[in-house]
Coordinates of C-alpha atoms in Angstrom, one line a residue:
Chain T
M10 CA -20.0 6.3 -8.1
N11 CA -20.2 5.3 -11.6
L12 CA -18.6 1.9 -11.4
A13 CA -18.6 2.0 -15.2
R14 CA -15.8 4.9 -14.9
A15 CA -13.3 2.9 -12.1
P16 CA -10.2 3.2 -13.1
R17 CA -8.6 -0.3 -13.5
L18 CA -6.6 -1.9 -10.5
D19 CA -3.2 -1.3 -12.2
T20 CA -4.1 2.2 -13.6
L21 CA -5.1 3.0 -10.3
E22 CA -1.3 2.1 -9.0
R23 CA 0.4 3.6 -11.7
W24 CA -1.4 6.7 -11.4
M25 CA -1.1 7.2 -7.4
Q26 CA 2.6 6.4 -7.3
A27 CA 3.4 8.6 -10.3
V28 CA 1.6 11.3 -8.0
V29 CA 3.2 10.4 -4.9
M30 CA 6.7 10.4 -5.9
H31 CA 6.5 13.7 -7.7
P32 CA 9.3 15.7 -6.6
Q33 CA 6.9 19.2 -6.3
G34 CA 4.0 16.9 -4.1
A35 CA 0.7 16.0 -4.8
M36 CA -0.6 18.4 -6.7
P37 CA 1.5 18.6 -9.2
G38 CA 1.5 15.3 -9.4
V39 CA -2.2 15.3 -10.2
R40 CA -1.3 17.2 -12.8
S41 CA 1.9 15.7 -14.3
A42 CA 2.0 14.3 -17.9
P43 CA 2.4 10.4 -16.7
A44 CA -0.5 11.1 -14.0
R45 CA -3.0 12.4 -16.7
R46 CA -2.1 9.6 -19.4
L47 CA -3.4 7.4 -16.6
L48 CA -6.1 9.3 -15.1
P49 CA -7.2 12.4 -17.2
Q50 CA -10.1 13.1 -14.7
A51 CA -8.5 13.2 -12.2
A52 CA -7.2 16.5 -12.9
V53 CA -9.9 17.9 -13.7
D54 CA -12.3 16.0 -10.8
L55 CA -10.2 14.3 -8.4
D56 CA -12.4 13.8 -6.0
S57 CA -14.0 11.8 -8.4
V58 CA -10.4 9.2 -7.9
V59 CA -9.9 9.8 -4.3
L60 CA -12.9 11.1 -1.7
P61 CA -12.0 13.9 0.7
S62 CA -12.8 13.2 4.5
K63 CA -14.5 15.1 6.9
A64 CA -11.3 17.5 7.5
L65 CA -8.3 16.7 4.6
S66 CA -9.4 17.5 0.7
A67 CA -8.5 14.8 -1.0
V68 CA -4.9 16.2 -2.6
E69 CA -4.1 16.5 1.2
R70 CA -4.4 12.8 1.8
L71 CA -2.4 12.2 -1.1
D72 CA 0.0 14.8 0.3
I73 CA 0.7 12.9 3.5
Y74 CA 1.9 9.8 1.2
A75 CA 3.9 12.4 -1.0
H76 CA 5.0 13.7 2.0
M77 CA 6.7 10.5 3.5
Y78 CA 8.3 9.2 0.1
Y79 CA 10.7 12.0 0.2
A80 CA 10.7 12.3 4.0
R81 CA 11.6 8.7 5.0
L82 CA 14.3 8.6 2.0
L83 CA 15.8 11.6 3.0
E84 CA 16.1 10.6 6.0
I85 CA 18.1 7.5 5.0
L86 CA 20.4 9.2 2.9
V87 CA 21.0 11.6 5.8
E88 CA 22.0 8.6 7.7
E89 CA 23.6 7.2 5.4
Y90 CA 26.1 10.1 4.1
P91 CA 27.1 12.2 7.2
T92 CA 30.0 14.1 6.3
T93 CA 28.5 14.7 2.3
R94 CA 26.1 16.8 4.1
Q95 CA 28.3 18.1 6.3
I96 CA 30.3 19.7 3.4
L97 CA 27.6 20.4 1.2
G98 CA 25.4 22.0 3.7
A99 CA 22.4 20.3 4.7
E100 CA 20.0 22.8 2.6
A101 CA 22.1 22.2 -0.9
F102 CA 22.1 18.0 0.5
E103 CA 18.9 17.6 0.9
R104 CA 18.3 19.7 -3.2
A105 CA 20.7 16.8 -4.2
C106 CA 19.2 14.6 -2.4
R107 CA 15.8 15.5 -4.0
R108 CA 16.5 15.5 -7.9
F109 CA 18.4 12.0 -7.2
L110 CA 15.5 10.4 -6.0
A111 CA 13.3 12.1 -8.3
R112 CA 16.4 10.6 -11.0
H113 CA 16.5 7.5 -9.9
P114 CA 13.8 6.4 -7.6
S115 CA 13.9 2.9 -5.6
R116 CA 13.6 0.0 -7.5
H117 CA 14.9 -2.6 -4.6
R118 CA 13.0 -3.6 -1.9
I119 CA 15.9 -4.0 0.0
L120 CA 16.4 -0.4 1.3
N121 CA 20.5 -0.7 1.3
R122 CA 20.9 -0.2 -2.7
L123 CA 19.4 2.5 -2.7
S124 CA 22.1 5.2 -2.9
E125 CA 24.1 3.1 -4.6
R126 CA 24.2 5.6 -7.6
F127 CA 24.1 8.3 -5.2
P128 CA 27.5 9.4 -5.6
A129 CA 28.0 9.4 -9.5
F130 CA 25.2 11.3 -9.6
L131 CA 26.6 13.8 -7.4
A132 CA 30.1 13.8 -10.0
R133 CA 27.7 14.5 -12.5
H134 CA 25.2 17.3 -11.3
L135 CA 26.9 19.2 -8.5
P136 CA 28.9 22.6 -9.0
R137 CA 32.6 22.3 -10.0
G138 CA 34.7 23.4 -7.4
P139 CA 37.2 21.9 -4.5
R140 CA 33.8 21.6 -2.2
S141 CA 31.5 19.8 -4.9
G142 CA 35.1 17.7 -5.5
L143 CA 35.7 16.6 -1.7
A144 CA 32.2 15.9 -1.2
V145 CA 32.4 13.3 -3.9
D146 CA 35.0 11.8 -2.7
V147 CA 33.2 11.7 0.8
A148 CA 29.9 10.1 -0.7
R149 CA 32.4 7.3 -2.5
I150 CA 33.7 6.5 1.2
E151 CA 30.5 6.7 2.9
R152 CA 28.7 4.5 -0.1
A153 CA 31.4 1.9 0.4
M154 CA 31.3 2.0 3.9
E155 CA 27.5 0.9 3.3
E156 CA 28.5 -1.7 1.2
V157 CA 31.0 -3.5 3.2
F158 CA 28.5 -3.4 6.1
D159 CA 26.2 -5.7 4.2
A160 CA 29.1 -7.3 2.4
P161 CA 29.2 -11.3 2.6
R162 CA 31.4 -12.4 5.7
A163 CA 34.6 -14.2 4.8
E164 CA 37.1 -16.0 7.5
P165 CA 40.5 -14.0 6.8
L166 CA 43.5 -15.6 6.4
T167 CA 45.7 -15.9 9.6
A168 CA 48.9 -14.8 10.0
A169 CA 50.6 -18.7 9.9
Q170 CA 49.0 -19.4 6.7
F171 CA 50.3 -16.3 5.6
G172 CA 54.2 -17.0 6.3
A173 CA 53.6 -20.8 4.9
I174 CA 53.7 -19.0 1.3
G175 CA 57.5 -19.4 0.0
A176 CA 59.1 -16.7 -2.1
D177 CA 59.5 -19.5 -4.5
A178 CA 56.0 -19.9 -4.7
W179 CA 55.3 -16.4 -5.9
Q180 CA 55.0 -16.9 -9.8
R181 CA 52.3 -19.2 -8.9
V182 CA 50.0 -17.7 -5.6
R183 CA 46.9 -15.3 -5.9
L184 CA 45.7 -13.9 -2.6
A185 CA 41.5 -13.9 -2.5
V186 CA 40.7 -10.4 -1.2
I187 CA 37.5 -10.7 1.6
P188 CA 34.0 -9.6 0.1
G189 CA 34.3 -6.2 2.2
L190 CA 37.3 -4.9 0.6
R191 CA 36.2 -1.4 -1.5
L192 CA 39.5 0.7 -3.2
L193 CA 39.4 3.9 -4.1
K194 CA 41.4 6.2 -5.7
L195 CA 40.3 10.0 -5.3
R196 CA 40.8 13.8 -6.3
Y197 CA 41.1 14.7 -2.5
P198 CA 42.7 14.0 1.0
A199 CA 38.8 12.5 1.7
N200 CA 39.6 10.2 4.4
D201 CA 41.7 12.4 6.2
H202 CA 38.7 15.0 6.0
M203 CA 36.3 12.8 7.4
N204 CA 38.8 12.1 10.0
A205 CA 39.2 15.8 10.5
V206 CA 35.7 16.3 11.1
R207 CA 35.1 13.5 13.5
G208 CA 37.6 15.0 15.5
K209 CA 36.6 18.9 15.5
G210 CA 33.3 20.0 13.2
Q211 CA 34.5 22.0 10.9
P212 CA 37.8 21.5 9.0
R213 CA 38.5 23.8 5.9
I214 CA 37.8 22.2 2.4
P215 CA 41.3 21.1 1.6
R216 CA 43.1 21.8 -2.0
P217 CA 42.7 18.4 -4.4
R218 CA 45.4 15.8 -3.3
A219 CA 44.8 12.3 -4.8
S220 CA 45.0 9.9 -2.3
F221 CA 44.0 6.7 -2.0
A222 CA 41.5 4.8 0.2
I223 CA 40.4 1.7 1.3
V224 CA 37.4 0.7 3.3
Y225 CA 37.1 -3.1 4.9
R226 CA 35.2 -4.6 7.2
R227 CA 37.2 -6.8 10.2
G228 CA 34.3 -8.7 12.3
Y229 CA 31.5 -6.7 12.2
Q230 CA 33.0 -3.5 12.7
V231 CA 33.9 -1.0 9.3
F232 CA 37.5 1.1 8.8
R233 CA 38.6 2.9 6.4
R234 CA 42.3 4.0 6.1
D235 CA 44.7 5.2 3.6
Q236 CA 47.1 3.6 1.7
E237 CA 50.9 4.7 0.3
P238 CA 50.0 5.0 -3.5
V239 CA 52.5 2.2 -4.8
Q240 CA 50.7 0.3 -1.7
F241 CA 47.6 1.0 -3.5
R242 CA 48.3 -0.1 -6.8
L243 CA 50.1 -3.9 -5.1
L244 CA 46.5 -4.2 -3.5
A245 CA 44.5 -3.6 -6.7
A246 CA 46.4 -5.9 -8.5
L247 CA 46.3 -8.6 -5.7
A248 CA 42.3 -8.0 -5.7
S249 CA 42.0 -8.2 -9.2
G250 CA 43.5 -11.3 -9.6
A251 CA 47.5 -11.0 -10.4
T252 CA 49.6 -13.6 -8.8
L253 CA 52.2 -11.9 -6.1
A254 CA 54.9 -11.9 -8.4
A255 CA 53.1 -10.1 -11.2
A256 CA 51.4 -7.9 -8.7
V257 CA 55.2 -7.0 -7.0
R258 CA 56.6 -6.3 -10.5
G259 CA 53.1 -4.4 -11.8
S260 CA 53.4 -2.2 -9.0
V261 CA 57.1 -1.8 -7.4
G262 CA 59.0 -3.2 -10.2
G263 CA 60.1 -0.2 -12.4
R264 CA 61.2 1.9 -9.2
R265 CA 64.8 2.2 -8.5
G266 CA 65.6 1.2 -5.0
N267 CA 67.5 -0.6 -2.4
A268 CA 66.2 -4.5 -2.8
D269 CA 66.5 -4.8 1.3
E270 CA 64.4 -1.5 1.4
L271 CA 61.7 -2.7 -0.9
A272 CA 61.6 -6.1 0.7
A273 CA 60.8 -4.2 4.4
R274 CA 58.0 -2.1 3.2
L275 CA 56.6 -5.1 1.2
G276 CA 56.6 -6.9 4.8
A277 CA 55.1 -4.1 6.6
W278 CA 52.5 -3.6 3.8
F279 CA 51.6 -7.6 3.7
R280 CA 51.9 -7.4 8.0
E281 CA 49.4 -4.6 7.7
W282 CA 46.9 -6.1 5.5
A283 CA 47.1 -9.4 6.9
A284 CA 46.5 -7.9 10.5
A285 CA 43.7 -5.8 8.9
G286 CA 41.9 -9.6 8.0
L287 CA 42.0 -8.3 3.5
F288 CA 42.6 -11.9 2.4
S289 CA 40.3 -15.1 2.4
G290 CA 42.2 -17.3 1.0
I291 CA 45.4 -18.2 -1.4
E292 CA 45.2 -20.4 -5.4
R293 CA 47.9 -22.3 -6.0
Q294 CA 48.5 -22.1 -9.8
A295 CA 49.2 -25.2 -11.7
T296 CA 52.7 -24.9 -12.7
G297 CA 51.9 -25.4 -16.3
R298 CA 54.4 -28.4 -17.4
R299 CA 53.0 -30.6 -19.7
R300 CA 52.9 -34.0 -19.8
R301 CA 54.7 -35.9 -22.1
Chain Q
M1 CA -11.1 -9.8 31.7
T2 CA -10.3 -13.2 29.5
G3 CA -12.9 -14.4 27.3
A4 CA -13.8 -17.4 25.6
S5 CA -10.9 -19.0 23.7
L6 CA -10.9 -18.9 20.2
P7 CA -8.5 -20.6 18.7
N8 CA -7.3 -19.6 15.4
R9 CA -7.5 -21.8 12.6
W10 CA -4.0 -23.0 11.9
K11 CA -3.6 -23.5 15.7
L12 CA -0.2 -21.5 15.9
P13 CA 1.2 -20.5 19.2
D14 CA 0.1 -17.1 21.2
L15 CA 3.7 -16.5 22.3
G16 CA 2.8 -14.0 25.1
L17 CA 4.1 -10.4 24.7
G18 CA 6.7 -9.1 22.2
V19 CA 8.3 -6.3 21.5
G20 CA 9.9 -5.7 17.9
L21 CA 13.5 -6.1 17.6
R22 CA 15.8 -2.8 16.9
T23 CA 19.4 -2.6 16.8
Q24 CA 19.3 -0.1 19.4
H25 CA 18.6 -3.3 21.5
F26 CA 21.0 -5.8 20.2
R27 CA 23.9 -5.2 22.4
H28 CA 21.7 -4.7 25.6
I29 CA 19.9 -7.9 25.1
T30 CA 23.0 -10.3 24.2
E31 CA 24.2 -9.2 27.1
H32 CA 21.1 -9.4 29.5
W33 CA 18.8 -11.8 28.0
P34 CA 16.0 -10.0 29.1
A35 CA 12.6 -11.1 29.9
M36 CA 10.5 -11.0 26.7
D37 CA 8.2 -13.7 25.1
W38 CA 9.3 -13.3 21.6
F39 CA 10.3 -10.7 19.2
E40 CA 9.3 -9.8 16.0
I41 CA 11.7 -8.7 13.3
L42 CA 11.4 -7.0 10.3
S43 CA 12.7 -9.1 7.9
E44 CA 13.9 -6.5 5.0
N45 CA 16.5 -5.9 7.4
F46 CA 18.1 -8.9 7.6
I47 CA 17.8 -9.8 4.3
D48 CA 21.0 -9.2 1.3
T49 CA 23.1 -8.2 4.6
E50 CA 25.7 -10.5 6.5
G51 CA 26.5 -7.5 8.5
R52 CA 26.4 -6.9 12.3
P53 CA 22.5 -7.0 12.3
L54 CA 22.8 -11.0 11.1
H55 CA 25.2 -11.5 13.7
F56 CA 23.0 -10.7 16.5
L57 CA 19.7 -12.0 14.9
D58 CA 21.2 -15.2 15.2
Q59 CA 21.9 -15.4 18.9
I60 CA 18.8 -14.0 20.0
A61 CA 16.7 -16.6 17.3
E62 CA 18.8 -19.2 19.8
H63 CA 16.8 -17.6 23.0
Y64 CA 13.9 -16.4 21.9
P65 CA 11.2 -17.2 19.4
I66 CA 11.2 -15.3 16.1
V67 CA 8.2 -13.9 13.8
M68 CA 9.0 -12.2 10.6
H69 CA 7.3 -8.9 9.7
G70 CA 7.9 -7.4 6.6
V71 CA 6.5 -4.2 4.7
C72 CA 8.1 -4.9 0.9
L73 CA 6.2 -8.2 0.1
S74 CA 3.6 -5.9 -2.2
V75 CA 0.9 -8.2 -2.6
G76 CA -2.0 -6.1 -3.9
S77 CA 0.4 -4.6 -6.9
T78 CA -0.1 -5.5 -9.5
D79 CA 3.7 -6.3 -10.9
P80 CA 4.5 -9.7 -11.1
V81 CA 5.4 -11.4 -7.8
D82 CA 9.0 -11.8 -6.9
F83 CA 9.5 -15.0 -6.1
G84 CA 13.2 -14.4 -6.1
F85 CA 11.9 -12.4 -3.0
L86 CA 10.1 -15.1 -1.6
D87 CA 13.3 -17.7 -1.8
K88 CA 15.4 -15.0 0.0
L89 CA 12.1 -14.6 3.1
A90 CA 12.6 -18.3 2.9
A91 CA 15.5 -19.0 3.5
L92 CA 15.8 -16.7 6.3
A93 CA 12.7 -18.4 7.9
R94 CA 14.5 -21.3 8.2
R95 CA 17.3 -19.7 9.6
V96 CA 15.9 -17.8 12.2
K97 CA 13.6 -20.6 12.6
A98 CA 10.5 -18.1 12.1
V99 CA 6.8 -19.3 13.8
W100 CA 5.4 -17.2 11.0
L101 CA 5.8 -14.5 8.1
G102 CA 3.9 -12.0 6.6
D103 CA 3.6 -8.5 5.3
H104 CA 0.8 -6.3 5.1
I105 CA -2.5 -5.8 3.0
C106 CA -1.3 -3.3 1.1
W107 CA 0.9 -2.5 -2.3
T108 CA 4.5 -0.7 -2.2
G109 CA 5.5 -0.6 -6.0
V110 CA 4.3 -0.9 -9.5
A111 CA 6.2 -0.7 -13.0
G112 CA 9.2 -1.9 -11.1
L113 CA 9.8 1.0 -8.5
N114 CA 9.5 0.9 -4.8
G115 CA 7.8 3.5 -2.5
H116 CA 8.3 1.9 0.4
D117 CA 5.6 2.8 2.2
L118 CA 2.2 0.9 2.5
Y119 CA 0.1 2.3 0.0
P120 CA -3.9 1.5 0.1
V121 CA -5.6 -1.3 -2.2
P122 CA -9.2 -0.1 -3.6
Y123 CA -11.0 -2.5 -1.8
T124 CA -13.2 -3.1 -4.9
E125 CA -13.8 -6.7 -6.1
E126 CA -11.1 -6.7 -9.0
G127 CA -8.8 -5.6 -5.9
L128 CA -10.1 -7.9 -3.7
R129 CA -9.7 -10.5 -6.5
H130 CA -6.2 -10.0 -7.4
M131 CA -5.6 -9.9 -3.4
I132 CA -6.6 -13.7 -2.7
S133 CA -5.3 -15.0 -6.0
R134 CA -1.7 -13.4 -5.0
V135 CA -1.8 -14.7 -1.6
R136 CA -2.5 -18.1 -2.6
I137 CA 0.3 -18.0 -4.5
I138 CA 2.6 -17.4 -2.3
Q139 CA 1.3 -19.4 0.3
D140 CA 1.2 -22.1 -2.3
Y141 CA 5.0 -21.2 -3.0
L142 CA 6.2 -20.6 0.8
E143 CA 4.0 -23.6 1.6
R144 CA 2.9 -21.9 5.3
P145 CA 0.1 -19.3 5.9
L146 CA 0.8 -15.9 5.0
V147 CA 0.2 -13.3 8.0
L148 CA -0.9 -10.2 7.1
E149 CA -1.8 -6.8 8.2
N150 CA -4.7 -4.2 8.3
P151 CA -2.2 -1.5 7.7
S152 CA -3.2 2.7 8.3
T153 CA -4.5 4.5 5.4
Y154 CA -4.9 7.8 4.8
L155 CA -6.7 8.1 1.9
T156 CA -10.0 6.5 0.7
F157 CA -10.8 5.6 -3.5
A158 CA -13.8 6.8 -4.8
S159 CA -14.1 3.3 -6.7
S160 CA -13.9 1.3 -2.9
S161 CA -17.5 -0.9 -3.0
M162 CA -16.5 -2.2 0.7
P163 CA -15.2 -1.1 3.8
E164 CA -11.9 -1.8 4.7
E165 CA -13.2 -4.2 7.0
E166 CA -15.6 -6.1 5.2
F167 CA -12.5 -6.7 2.4
I168 CA -10.0 -8.3 5.1
A169 CA -12.8 -10.5 6.2
R170 CA -13.3 -11.9 3.2
L171 CA -9.5 -11.8 1.8
A172 CA -8.7 -13.9 4.9
V173 CA -11.7 -16.7 4.4
E174 CA -11.6 -16.7 0.6
A175 CA -7.8 -16.9 -0.1
D176 CA -7.6 -18.6 3.7
C177 CA -4.7 -16.8 4.8
A178 CA -3.7 -15.4 8.5
L179 CA -4.1 -11.9 9.8
L180 CA -2.5 -9.6 12.3
L181 CA -5.0 -7.5 13.8
D182 CA -2.6 -4.2 14.2
V183 CA -5.6 -2.4 16.7
N184 CA -3.5 1.0 16.7
N185 CA -3.9 0.8 13.0
V186 CA -7.8 0.2 13.1
Y187 CA -8.2 2.9 15.5
V188 CA -5.8 5.8 12.9
T189 CA -7.9 4.2 9.9
C190 CA -11.0 4.9 11.9
R191 CA -10.1 8.0 12.9
N192 CA -9.0 9.1 9.4
H193 CA -11.6 7.6 7.5
D194 CA -14.2 8.8 9.7
L195 CA -15.4 5.1 10.9
D196 CA -16.5 3.2 14.1
P197 CA -13.7 1.0 15.1
L198 CA -15.8 -1.4 17.2
A199 CA -17.6 -1.8 14.0
Y200 CA -14.4 -2.6 12.5
L201 CA -13.4 -5.0 15.1
D202 CA -17.2 -7.2 15.3
A203 CA -16.2 -7.3 10.9
I204 CA -13.5 -9.4 11.6
P205 CA -12.9 -13.2 11.4
Y206 CA -11.1 -14.0 14.8
E207 CA -10.1 -17.7 13.6
H208 CA -7.7 -16.3 11.1
V209 CA -6.3 -13.6 13.6
V210 CA -2.9 -15.2 15.1
Q211 CA -1.5 -11.6 15.9
V212 CA -2.4 -8.3 17.8
H213 CA 0.4 -5.6 17.2
L214 CA 0.1 -3.1 19.6
A215 CA 1.8 0.7 18.8
G216 CA 1.3 4.4 19.6
H217 CA 0.6 6.9 16.7
T218 CA 0.7 11.0 16.6
D219 CA -2.6 12.8 16.3
N220 CA -2.5 15.9 14.3
G221 CA -5.8 16.7 14.4
T222 CA -7.3 16.8 10.9
H223 CA -6.1 13.0 11.0
C224 CA -3.8 10.7 12.9
I225 CA -0.3 9.1 11.6
D226 CA 1.2 5.5 12.2
T227 CA 4.5 7.0 14.0
H228 CA 5.3 4.0 16.4
D229 CA 6.9 6.4 18.3
G230 CA 5.0 6.5 22.1
R231 CA 3.2 4.8 24.1
V232 CA -0.4 3.1 23.4
I233 CA -3.1 5.5 23.8
D234 CA -6.1 4.3 26.3
E235 CA -8.7 4.1 23.2
V236 CA -6.1 1.5 21.9
W237 CA -5.6 -0.4 24.7
Q238 CA -9.5 -0.7 25.2
L239 CA -10.0 -2.0 21.5
Y240 CA -7.1 -4.0 22.5
G241 CA -9.4 -5.5 25.0
R242 CA -12.2 -6.3 22.8
V243 CA -9.7 -8.2 20.7
H244 CA -8.8 -10.2 23.7
R245 CA -12.1 -11.3 24.9
K246 CA -13.4 -11.9 21.6
T247 CA -9.7 -14.3 20.9
G248 CA -9.3 -15.5 24.3
G249 CA -5.5 -14.6 23.6
R250 CA -3.6 -13.9 20.6
A251 CA 0.5 -13.3 20.5
T252 CA 0.7 -9.7 21.1
L253 CA 3.4 -7.6 19.5
L254 CA 4.2 -3.4 21.1
E255 CA 5.7 -1.6 17.5
W256 CA 8.2 1.1 19.0
D257 CA 10.2 2.9 15.8
A258 CA 10.9 6.4 16.6
N259 CA 12.1 7.9 19.4
V260 CA 13.0 4.0 20.8
P261 CA 13.3 4.5 24.5
K262 CA 15.6 1.7 26.3
F263 CA 14.4 -2.0 26.2
P264 CA 13.2 -1.7 29.9
V265 CA 10.3 1.0 28.8
L266 CA 9.6 -1.5 25.9
Q267 CA 8.8 -3.8 29.0
Q268 CA 7.2 -1.7 31.1
E269 CA 4.4 -0.7 27.8
V270 CA 3.8 -4.2 26.4
G271 CA 3.6 -5.5 29.8
K272 CA 0.6 -3.5 30.3
A273 CA -1.4 -5.7 28.2
A274 CA -0.9 -8.6 30.7
R275 CA -3.9 -6.9 32.4
F276 CA -5.6 -8.2 29.6
R277 CA -3.9 -11.6 29.9
N278 CA -4.9 -13.3 32.9
G279 CA -3.2 -16.5 33.4
T280 CA -0.8 -15.6 31.1
K281 CA 2.9 -14.3 30.7
I282 CA 3.8 -11.2 32.2
V283 CA 6.9 -9.7 31.3
T284 CA 8.7 -7.8 33.8
S285 CA 11.7 -5.1 33.9
A286 CA 14.0 -8.4 35.2
A287 CA 16.4 -9.9 33.2
A288 CA 15.6 -13.5 32.6

């Protein structure tokens, strides 16, 4: 070969990457504008850059890598979004994945971040309608499940630690939530739908109805469940750093009703959250009095 | 069939026979503690996570020697070295008391992207100088030898000016790094490039080889793909025997990543290496 015309290493790597990551395969990749800007001679004479073997042409050899790029990443998305795929259908899901990967190629060494923008991408690019709306909400839950699977470990508060918070301390106490908790306000009953898919296989697409889901990890198992709207608002307020008193006031304060009934509901919610291990710390604020 | 003993230049131990640690076997291993000399982990599966895999790895690392093998170090990339990633590798190595750690002679991405594949470098003087410089930087930072594997390759750059085995041999000697010789990759690469695997093996500087990989592959007729989805074929066993005669024994690992069978099948398959390794430990299917 003519060494004077050998491409520089960085040019060759950028060129090969542009070719094998092209969503239509290696030959469209070789002919693409980014690849032609890097190595124009390859579009005219590919063999001057990649040698054929006895059995395969240069483009067939590049296509091995091009195929593997999409096959490997699609396999991961299929594994991470089984119910989203079931809702959209395998073909529509794969089309959406290919468009996503072309728009958002992986920028991370660790694959668990590959799809962090996938639910938002689906929300922007799927055609409007109940099926798409449900798919987006389910994708948000499935993404949250991936995130909490990998979340940092945290020791949850015990019932005794909860019990030690006296009512008089509510003005000053903040609860820290575990890192493996996600709160999702949804437009569809997505969690119910996922349960139905698990149970029966092919449930009908539901009508839009706001739902409030939490996804969390207890030990090394990932769970998801729905919350009542007020319960969700209260948990969201606590997760955002409000004191117990402020969180309760902000979420249930304006509601009319029996004080005993409210206390009972609050008690039930806190018991549910404590059993789920959603809180990992108690922060007591200073009283705020200044010494003279 | 045991050959003369040729120690590696770091005197890293021959760990015996091991298999790649896969999630499907976590529970079996931690319930039965089966006979296995050591495990190799895919480093990236245990970085940026504090979930279930790390929980099992912590237990397994208490019972077996662990070697770290990565796929994303991208030693051949022209992007800057990612020292943050090296810190994560070093932290994991400390956590599991890794006997050694390594990756591949390849690049996985450039311009900030990652293809999550082992892309071949052009076997040129420029490519070699670049790899040597990067390996030295990484080894200096990690303060340990990097164990680099020959990948399966599916294309040849027209600009390459030396055969792959010469590139690898010069890299090992000039960068003073260790080698993981994957004999299945040697077979696959030689099939794909019409090369002689025996000549390939004869060019390897064995004092730099600290580990050997075995695996199955898919033969498509026109080319082979390194799929790690089945048993090791006879031709690859013959290459393994040749390596063993040259070294006298190196830590040997079976990779099986797709259509993963039950653990005893892995024990049985890697145990076949024992017939080349007289006097070394033989893995059995019995629980430890």
